[in-house]
Amino acid sequence: MNAPAHRALRLAVVALTLMLTGCRPLQNALLFHPAAVAGPVPAPPAGWRVDTIVLKRPGDVTLRGWLVLPPVSPARVVTYAGGNAEEVSWLVAYADRFGGRAVALLNYRSFGGSGGKPGEEALVGDAIALHDMLAARPDIAPGGIAAMGRSLGTGIAVALASKRPVDRVVLVSPYDSIEAVGAHHFPGAMVRALIADRYDAAALAPALTAPMLAVVAGADEVIPVERSRSLHDAWGGPKRWLELPRARHNDVPSNPAFWREIGAFLAG
C-alpha cells in the first residue's frame, strides 16, 4: 500500500472510531495516561507535615491528594496541576522548593486513587474546588494562593487564575491551546475532529494580571517552544520567560535552574 493510501486508511479508521465512540473517549485515551500511586508516599522535608486531602465532588466522585505544610502558620500555598501522565505524590518530598509555601497536590480523576473520568470542565472545576477549600483553612494565609501547572496542567492553572484570585502563576512547558499543539504533530482536520476539550489558555491570558513565570524546555519534543511563546506573549500581567536550552519535555525538573527560579518567584 502506498503512503497516500495508507494515510487515507488511517483517517478512515479514525473517522469510524469517532462515529462509534464519540470523540471524548478517544480524546481522553490520547490525552491522559492514568497512573497509580507507586509505593508509599514519600516523607516530607524535615519540619513539614502532610495532611491528606479528600475532596468530594458532584456525581459521587472523590478526589485524593496531599497538602504539605511548612513549619510556619499561616502559610501561603501553591496548587499544582500535573502532566497528563503524572501521579503527583512524588512532589511531597520536594515541598520545601516552592518558596516556603505549602504545596497542594491533588491527583486528577482516575489518577492515584481519585475517582471519576478526566475532562477539561471537570478538571477545572476540581481545581476551583481545591482553591476554595484552601481559602477556607485558617492555616492558609488570606490572598496567598498561587497556581502552578506543568504541561497539560498549565491550561488548568490558567483557567483557575481566570476564575479565582491567585497571587502568582507558574507554568512549566505551557501551551496556547491543545488544538495548536496537536496540529504541530497531526493533520489539523484530524485534531479538530478528535479534540473535544481545547484548553484554550491563550484566550484567557490577556485578561490575567497576576505575575507569571513561564519555564520552557528549549528542546521540548512534545510542546513546541513557539506554542509556549504564544501564551507568554498573550499574558496580560507581569511575566518572565525562563528557557532551559538543552532541556527536553520530561527532564526539565533535573535542571538546577528549575527549582532555583521557581522557588525565588513563588517567594517573591
PDB file of C-alpha atoms in Angstrom, residues 13-231:
ATOM      1  CA  VAL A  13     -10.287   4.298  10.792  1.00  0.00           C
ATOM      2  CA  VAL A  14     -10.223   7.437  12.961  1.00  0.00           C
ATOM      3  CA  ALA A  15     -13.480   8.681  11.433  1.00  0.00           C
ATOM      4  CA  LEU A  16     -15.159   5.315  12.022  1.00  0.00           C
ATOM      5  CA  THR A  17     -13.941   5.243  15.620  1.00  0.00           C
ATOM      6  CA  LEU A  18     -15.353   8.736  16.194  1.00  0.00           C
ATOM      7  CA  MET A  19     -18.736   7.698  14.818  1.00  0.00           C
ATOM      8  CA  LEU A  20     -18.815   4.610  17.024  1.00  0.00           C
ATOM      9  CA  THR A  21     -17.485   6.034  20.294  1.00  0.00           C
ATOM     10  CA  GLY A  22     -17.801   9.817  20.156  1.00  0.00           C
ATOM     11  CA  CYS A  23     -14.711  11.975  20.281  1.00  0.00           C
ATOM     12  CA  ARG A  24     -14.329  12.484  24.055  1.00  0.00           C
ATOM     13  CA  PRO A  25     -13.447   8.868  24.988  1.00  0.00           C
ATOM     14  CA  LEU A  26     -10.924   8.706  22.171  1.00  0.00           C
ATOM     15  CA  GLN A  27      -9.561  12.150  23.075  1.00  0.00           C
ATOM     16  CA  ASN A  28      -9.101  11.105  26.695  1.00  0.00           C
ATOM     17  CA  ALA A  29      -7.331   7.923  25.627  1.00  0.00           C
ATOM     18  CA  LEU A  30      -4.867  10.111  23.722  1.00  0.00           C
ATOM     19  CA  LEU A  31      -4.503  12.897  26.296  1.00  0.00           C
ATOM     20  CA  PHE A  32      -4.487  11.063  29.623  1.00  0.00           C
ATOM     21  CA  HIS A  33      -2.378   8.166  30.842  1.00  0.00           C
ATOM     22  CA  PRO A  34      -3.595   7.489  34.415  1.00  0.00           C
ATOM     23  CA  ALA A  35      -1.034   6.290  36.934  1.00  0.00           C
ATOM     24  CA  ALA A  36      -1.462   4.696  40.350  1.00  0.00           C
ATOM     25  CA  VAL A  37       0.453   5.802  43.438  1.00  0.00           C
ATOM     26  CA  ALA A  38       3.767   3.994  43.070  1.00  0.00           C
ATOM     27  CA  GLY A  39       4.518   2.674  46.528  1.00  0.00           C
ATOM     28  CA  PRO A  40       4.451   4.606  49.802  1.00  0.00           C
ATOM     29  CA  VAL A  41       4.016   8.371  49.641  1.00  0.00           C
ATOM     30  CA  PRO A  42       7.445   9.994  50.212  1.00  0.00           C
ATOM     31  CA  ALA A  43       8.219  11.623  53.528  1.00  0.00           C
ATOM     32  CA  PRO A  44       8.019  15.435  53.569  1.00  0.00           C
ATOM     33  CA  PRO A  45      11.061  17.620  54.263  1.00  0.00           C
ATOM     34  CA  ALA A  46      12.187  17.842  57.884  1.00  0.00           C
ATOM     35  CA  GLY A  47       9.831  20.012  59.949  1.00  0.00           C
ATOM     36  CA  TRP A  48       6.997  19.848  57.390  1.00  0.00           C
ATOM     37  CA  ARG A  49       3.773  17.904  57.834  1.00  0.00           C
ATOM     38  CA  VAL A  50       1.348  16.247  55.447  1.00  0.00           C
ATOM     39  CA  ASP A  51      -2.447  16.473  55.593  1.00  0.00           C
ATOM     40  CA  THR A  52      -4.435  14.091  53.424  1.00  0.00           C
ATOM     41  CA  ILE A  53      -6.845  15.772  51.001  1.00  0.00           C
ATOM     42  CA  VAL A  54     -10.167  14.059  50.364  1.00  0.00           C
ATOM     43  CA  LEU A  55     -12.273  16.258  48.095  1.00  0.00           C
ATOM     44  CA  LYS A  56     -15.867  15.257  47.399  1.00  0.00           C
ATOM     45  CA  ARG A  57     -17.198  16.334  44.007  1.00  0.00           C
ATOM     46  CA  PRO A  58     -20.602  16.104  42.320  1.00  0.00           C
ATOM     47  CA  GLY A  59     -21.554  12.766  40.786  1.00  0.00           C
ATOM     48  CA  ASP A  60     -20.231  10.788  43.765  1.00  0.00           C
ATOM     49  CA  VAL A  61     -16.612  11.460  42.721  1.00  0.00           C
ATOM     50  CA  THR A  62     -13.904  11.509  45.387  1.00  0.00           C
ATOM     51  CA  LEU A  63     -10.515  13.077  44.679  1.00  0.00           C
ATOM     52  CA  ARG A  64      -7.431  12.352  46.755  1.00  0.00           C
ATOM     53  CA  GLY A  65      -4.175  14.137  47.364  1.00  0.00           C
ATOM     54  CA  TRP A  66      -1.916  15.805  49.917  1.00  0.00           C
ATOM     55  CA  LEU A  67      -1.375  19.227  51.452  1.00  0.00           C
ATOM     56  CA  VAL A  68       2.244  19.601  52.569  1.00  0.00           C
ATOM     57  CA  LEU A  69       2.550  22.351  55.182  1.00  0.00           C
ATOM     58  CA  PRO A  70       5.667  24.253  56.310  1.00  0.00           C
ATOM     59  CA  PRO A  71       6.567  24.821  59.967  1.00  0.00           C
ATOM     60  CA  VAL A  72       5.205  28.396  59.852  1.00  0.00           C
ATOM     61  CA  SER A  73       1.450  29.051  60.001  1.00  0.00           C
ATOM     62  CA  PRO A  74      -0.482  30.595  58.374  1.00  0.00           C
ATOM     63  CA  ALA A  75       1.376  29.920  55.141  1.00  0.00           C
ATOM     64  CA  ARG A  76       0.950  30.914  51.546  1.00  0.00           C
ATOM     65  CA  VAL A  77       0.253  27.953  49.264  1.00  0.00           C
ATOM     66  CA  VAL A  78       0.684  26.832  45.661  1.00  0.00           C
ATOM     67  CA  THR A  79      -1.705  24.424  43.959  1.00  0.00           C
ATOM     68  CA  TYR A  80      -0.123  22.065  41.441  1.00  0.00           C
ATOM     69  CA  ALA A  81      -1.729  20.669  38.269  1.00  0.00           C
ATOM     70  CA  GLY A  82       0.451  17.977  36.732  1.00  0.00           C
ATOM     71  CA  GLY A  83       1.101  16.499  33.324  1.00  0.00           C
ATOM     72  CA  ASN A  84      -1.121  14.061  31.501  1.00  0.00           C
ATOM     73  CA  ALA A  85       0.684  11.009  32.915  1.00  0.00           C
ATOM     74  CA  GLU A  86       1.784  12.449  36.251  1.00  0.00           C
ATOM     75  CA  GLU A  87       0.829  10.993  39.614  1.00  0.00           C
ATOM     76  CA  VAL A  88       1.718  13.882  41.908  1.00  0.00           C
ATOM     77  CA  SER A  89       2.719  12.247  45.214  1.00  0.00           C
ATOM     78  CA  TRP A  90       6.429  12.424  44.284  1.00  0.00           C
ATOM     79  CA  LEU A  91       6.365  16.151  44.958  1.00  0.00           C
ATOM     80  CA  VAL A  92       5.683  15.637  48.681  1.00  0.00           C
ATOM     81  CA  ALA A  93       9.431  15.157  49.110  1.00  0.00           C
ATOM     82  CA  TYR A  94      10.155  18.414  47.226  1.00  0.00           C
ATOM     83  CA  ALA A  95       7.717  20.639  49.130  1.00  0.00           C
ATOM     84  CA  ASP A  96      10.447  22.890  50.503  1.00  0.00           C
ATOM     85  CA  ARG A  97      11.419  24.016  46.969  1.00  0.00           C
ATOM     86  CA  PHE A  98       8.330  26.154  46.340  1.00  0.00           C
ATOM     87  CA  GLY A  99       9.465  29.350  48.020  1.00  0.00           C
ATOM     88  CA  GLY A 100       8.386  28.367  51.527  1.00  0.00           C
ATOM     89  CA  ARG A 101       4.764  27.899  50.503  1.00  0.00           C
ATOM     90  CA  ALA A 102       2.544  24.990  51.420  1.00  0.00           C
ATOM     91  CA  VAL A 103       2.009  22.703  48.424  1.00  0.00           C
ATOM     92  CA  ALA A 104      -1.425  21.319  47.466  1.00  0.00           C
ATOM     93  CA  LEU A 105      -1.178  18.156  45.369  1.00  0.00           C
ATOM     94  CA  LEU A 106      -4.423  16.700  44.032  1.00  0.00           C
ATOM     95  CA  ASN A 107      -4.413  13.728  41.686  1.00  0.00           C
ATOM     96  CA  TYR A 108      -6.539  14.083  38.569  1.00  0.00           C
ATOM     97  CA  ARG A 109      -9.644  11.982  38.126  1.00  0.00           C
ATOM     98  CA  SER A 110      -8.647   8.333  37.522  1.00  0.00           C
ATOM     99  CA  PHE A 111      -5.102   9.023  38.808  1.00  0.00           C
ATOM    100  CA  GLY A 112      -3.632   7.802  42.100  1.00  0.00           C
ATOM    101  CA  GLY A 113      -6.811   6.897  43.994  1.00  0.00           C
ATOM    102  CA  SER A 114      -9.015   9.673  42.606  1.00  0.00           C
ATOM    103  CA  GLY A 115     -12.302   8.571  41.059  1.00  0.00           C
ATOM    104  CA  GLY A 116     -14.169   9.813  38.002  1.00  0.00           C
ATOM    105  CA  LYS A 117     -13.061  10.439  34.434  1.00  0.00           C
ATOM    106  CA  PRO A 118     -10.920  13.402  33.359  1.00  0.00           C
ATOM    107  CA  GLY A 119     -12.100  16.177  31.078  1.00  0.00           C
ATOM    108  CA  GLU A 120     -11.489  19.907  30.815  1.00  0.00           C
ATOM    109  CA  GLU A 121     -14.653  21.105  32.549  1.00  0.00           C
ATOM    110  CA  ALA A 122     -14.312  18.549  35.354  1.00  0.00           C
ATOM    111  CA  LEU A 123     -10.617  19.204  35.988  1.00  0.00           C
ATOM    112  CA  VAL A 124     -11.023  22.972  36.025  1.00  0.00           C
ATOM    113  CA  GLY A 125     -13.961  22.561  38.405  1.00  0.00           C
ATOM    114  CA  ASP A 126     -11.819  20.358  40.637  1.00  0.00           C
ATOM    115  CA  ALA A 127      -9.049  22.979  40.685  1.00  0.00           C
ATOM    116  CA  ILE A 128     -11.567  25.643  41.688  1.00  0.00           C
ATOM    117  CA  ALA A 129     -12.958  23.420  44.456  1.00  0.00           C
ATOM    118  CA  LEU A 130      -9.432  22.812  45.769  1.00  0.00           C
ATOM    119  CA  HIS A 131      -8.728  26.561  45.732  1.00  0.00           C
ATOM    120  CA  ASP A 132     -11.925  27.261  47.672  1.00  0.00           C
ATOM    121  CA  MET A 133     -11.119  24.558  50.222  1.00  0.00           C
ATOM    122  CA  LEU A 134      -7.671  26.047  50.797  1.00  0.00           C
ATOM    123  CA  ALA A 135      -9.022  29.597  51.062  1.00  0.00           C
ATOM    124  CA  ALA A 136     -11.283  28.458  53.925  1.00  0.00           C
ATOM    125  CA  ARG A 137      -8.450  26.960  56.004  1.00  0.00           C
ATOM    126  CA  PRO A 138      -7.135  29.037  58.930  1.00  0.00           C
ATOM    127  CA  ASP A 139      -3.574  27.782  58.324  1.00  0.00           C
ATOM    128  CA  ILE A 140      -3.519  29.260  54.788  1.00  0.00           C
ATOM    129  CA  ALA A 141      -2.719  32.966  54.552  1.00  0.00           C
ATOM    130  CA  PRO A 142      -5.576  35.060  53.084  1.00  0.00           C
ATOM    131  CA  GLY A 143      -4.867  36.073  49.494  1.00  0.00           C
ATOM    132  CA  GLY A 144      -1.808  33.831  49.374  1.00  0.00           C
ATOM    133  CA  ILE A 145      -2.772  31.150  46.848  1.00  0.00           C
ATOM    134  CA  ALA A 146      -0.619  30.644  43.740  1.00  0.00           C
ATOM    135  CA  ALA A 147      -1.360  28.359  40.790  1.00  0.00           C
ATOM    136  CA  MET A 148       1.206  26.127  39.109  1.00  0.00           C
ATOM    137  CA  GLY A 149       0.798  23.787  36.166  1.00  0.00           C
ATOM    138  CA  ARG A 150       3.059  21.529  34.173  1.00  0.00           C
ATOM    139  CA  SER A 151       2.442  20.552  30.541  1.00  0.00           C
ATOM    140  CA  LEU A 152      -1.273  19.673  30.240  1.00  0.00           C
ATOM    141  CA  GLY A 153      -1.806  21.161  33.705  1.00  0.00           C
ATOM    142  CA  THR A 154      -0.761  24.641  32.572  1.00  0.00           C
ATOM    143  CA  GLY A 155      -4.116  25.015  30.823  1.00  0.00           C
ATOM    144  CA  ILE A 156      -5.855  24.119  34.075  1.00  0.00           C
ATOM    145  CA  ALA A 157      -3.720  26.559  36.074  1.00  0.00           C
ATOM    146  CA  VAL A 158      -4.532  29.354  33.618  1.00  0.00           C
ATOM    147  CA  ALA A 159      -8.249  28.552  33.795  1.00  0.00           C
ATOM    148  CA  LEU A 160      -8.085  28.601  37.606  1.00  0.00           C
ATOM    149  CA  ALA A 161      -6.366  32.006  37.515  1.00  0.00           C
ATOM    150  CA  SER A 162      -9.236  33.275  35.365  1.00  0.00           C
ATOM    151  CA  LYS A 163     -11.853  32.089  37.888  1.00  0.00           C
ATOM    152  CA  ARG A 164     -10.277  32.725  41.280  1.00  0.00           C
ATOM    153  CA  PRO A 165      -7.781  35.241  42.736  1.00  0.00           C
ATOM    154  CA  VAL A 166      -4.204  33.957  42.643  1.00  0.00           C
ATOM    155  CA  ASP A 167      -1.133  35.950  43.585  1.00  0.00           C
ATOM    156  CA  ARG A 168       1.293  34.206  41.175  1.00  0.00           C
ATOM    157  CA  VAL A 169       1.228  31.700  38.337  1.00  0.00           C
ATOM    158  CA  VAL A 170       3.988  29.244  37.372  1.00  0.00           C
ATOM    159  CA  LEU A 171       3.677  27.486  34.006  1.00  0.00           C
ATOM    160  CA  VAL A 172       6.112  24.696  33.121  1.00  0.00           C
ATOM    161  CA  SER A 173       6.077  23.710  29.428  1.00  0.00           C
ATOM    162  CA  PRO A 174       2.964  25.806  28.741  1.00  0.00           C
ATOM    163  CA  TYR A 175       0.938  25.997  25.533  1.00  0.00           C
ATOM    164  CA  ASP A 176      -1.565  28.351  23.967  1.00  0.00           C
ATOM    165  CA  SER A 177      -4.120  25.600  23.221  1.00  0.00           C
ATOM    166  CA  ILE A 178      -4.160  21.821  22.981  1.00  0.00           C
ATOM    167  CA  GLU A 179      -5.545  22.170  19.463  1.00  0.00           C
ATOM    168  CA  ALA A 180      -2.493  24.201  18.402  1.00  0.00           C
ATOM    169  CA  VAL A 181      -0.124  21.668  19.973  1.00  0.00           C
ATOM    170  CA  GLY A 182      -1.948  18.786  18.313  1.00  0.00           C
ATOM    171  CA  ALA A 183      -1.780  20.490  14.921  1.00  0.00           C
ATOM    172  CA  HIS A 184       2.013  20.502  15.255  1.00  0.00           C
ATOM    173  CA  HIS A 185       2.039  16.696  15.384  1.00  0.00           C
ATOM    174  CA  PHE A 186      -1.010  15.628  13.341  1.00  0.00           C
ATOM    175  CA  PRO A 187      -3.126  16.902  10.424  1.00  0.00           C
ATOM    176  CA  GLY A 188      -5.285  19.834  11.547  1.00  0.00           C
ATOM    177  CA  ALA A 189      -8.529  18.222  10.381  1.00  0.00           C
ATOM    178  CA  MET A 190      -7.832  15.132  12.463  1.00  0.00           C
ATOM    179  CA  VAL A 191      -7.056  17.249  15.531  1.00  0.00           C
ATOM    180  CA  ARG A 192     -10.240  19.261  15.189  1.00  0.00           C
ATOM    181  CA  ALA A 193     -12.221  16.032  14.903  1.00  0.00           C
ATOM    182  CA  LEU A 194     -10.573  14.354  17.874  1.00  0.00           C
ATOM    183  CA  ILE A 195     -10.235  17.176  20.412  1.00  0.00           C
ATOM    184  CA  ALA A 196     -13.396  17.988  22.317  1.00  0.00           C
ATOM    185  CA  ASP A 197     -11.576  19.955  25.041  1.00  0.00           C
ATOM    186  CA  ARG A 198      -9.497  22.872  23.735  1.00  0.00           C
ATOM    187  CA  TYR A 199      -7.730  24.043  26.919  1.00  0.00           C
ATOM    188  CA  ASP A 200      -7.544  27.436  25.185  1.00  0.00           C
ATOM    189  CA  ALA A 201      -5.190  29.202  27.584  1.00  0.00           C
ATOM    190  CA  ALA A 202      -4.297  31.961  25.116  1.00  0.00           C
ATOM    191  CA  ALA A 203      -7.921  33.140  25.007  1.00  0.00           C
ATOM    192  CA  LEU A 204      -7.852  33.711  28.786  1.00  0.00           C
ATOM    193  CA  ALA A 205      -4.318  35.098  29.104  1.00  0.00           C
ATOM    194  CA  PRO A 206      -4.840  38.752  28.056  1.00  0.00           C
ATOM    195  CA  ALA A 207      -7.235  39.386  30.939  1.00  0.00           C
ATOM    196  CA  LEU A 208      -4.918  37.908  33.587  1.00  0.00           C
ATOM    197  CA  THR A 209      -2.868  40.315  35.675  1.00  0.00           C
ATOM    198  CA  ALA A 210      -1.104  38.042  38.208  1.00  0.00           C
ATOM    199  CA  PRO A 211       2.675  37.782  37.724  1.00  0.00           C
ATOM    200  CA  MET A 212       3.549  34.727  35.622  1.00  0.00           C
ATOM    201  CA  LEU A 213       6.730  32.678  35.218  1.00  0.00           C
ATOM    202  CA  ALA A 214       6.987  30.501  32.094  1.00  0.00           C
ATOM    203  CA  VAL A 215       9.582  27.716  32.347  1.00  0.00           C
ATOM    204  CA  VAL A 216      10.280  26.265  28.908  1.00  0.00           C
ATOM    205  CA  ALA A 217      12.386  23.339  27.687  1.00  0.00           C
ATOM    206  CA  GLY A 218      14.430  24.578  24.739  1.00  0.00           C
ATOM    207  CA  ALA A 219      14.489  21.081  23.204  1.00  0.00           C
ATOM    208  CA  ASP A 220      10.887  20.187  24.060  1.00  0.00           C
ATOM    209  CA  GLU A 221       9.735  17.457  21.683  1.00  0.00           C
ATOM    210  CA  VAL A 222       6.106  17.490  22.909  1.00  0.00           C
ATOM    211  CA  ILE A 223       5.127  21.152  23.275  1.00  0.00           C
ATOM    212  CA  PRO A 224       6.945  23.313  20.703  1.00  0.00           C
ATOM    213  CA  VAL A 225       8.660  26.385  22.126  1.00  0.00           C
ATOM    214  CA  GLU A 226       6.583  28.605  19.818  1.00  0.00           C
ATOM    215  CA  ARG A 227       3.389  27.365  21.483  1.00  0.00           C
ATOM    216  CA  SER A 228       4.813  28.381  24.872  1.00  0.00           C
ATOM    217  CA  ARG A 229       5.924  31.731  23.471  1.00  0.00           C
ATOM    218  CA  SER A 230       2.448  32.370  22.083  1.00  0.00           C
ATOM    219  CA  LEU A 231       0.897  32.039  25.546  1.00  0.00           C
TER     220      LEU A 231
END
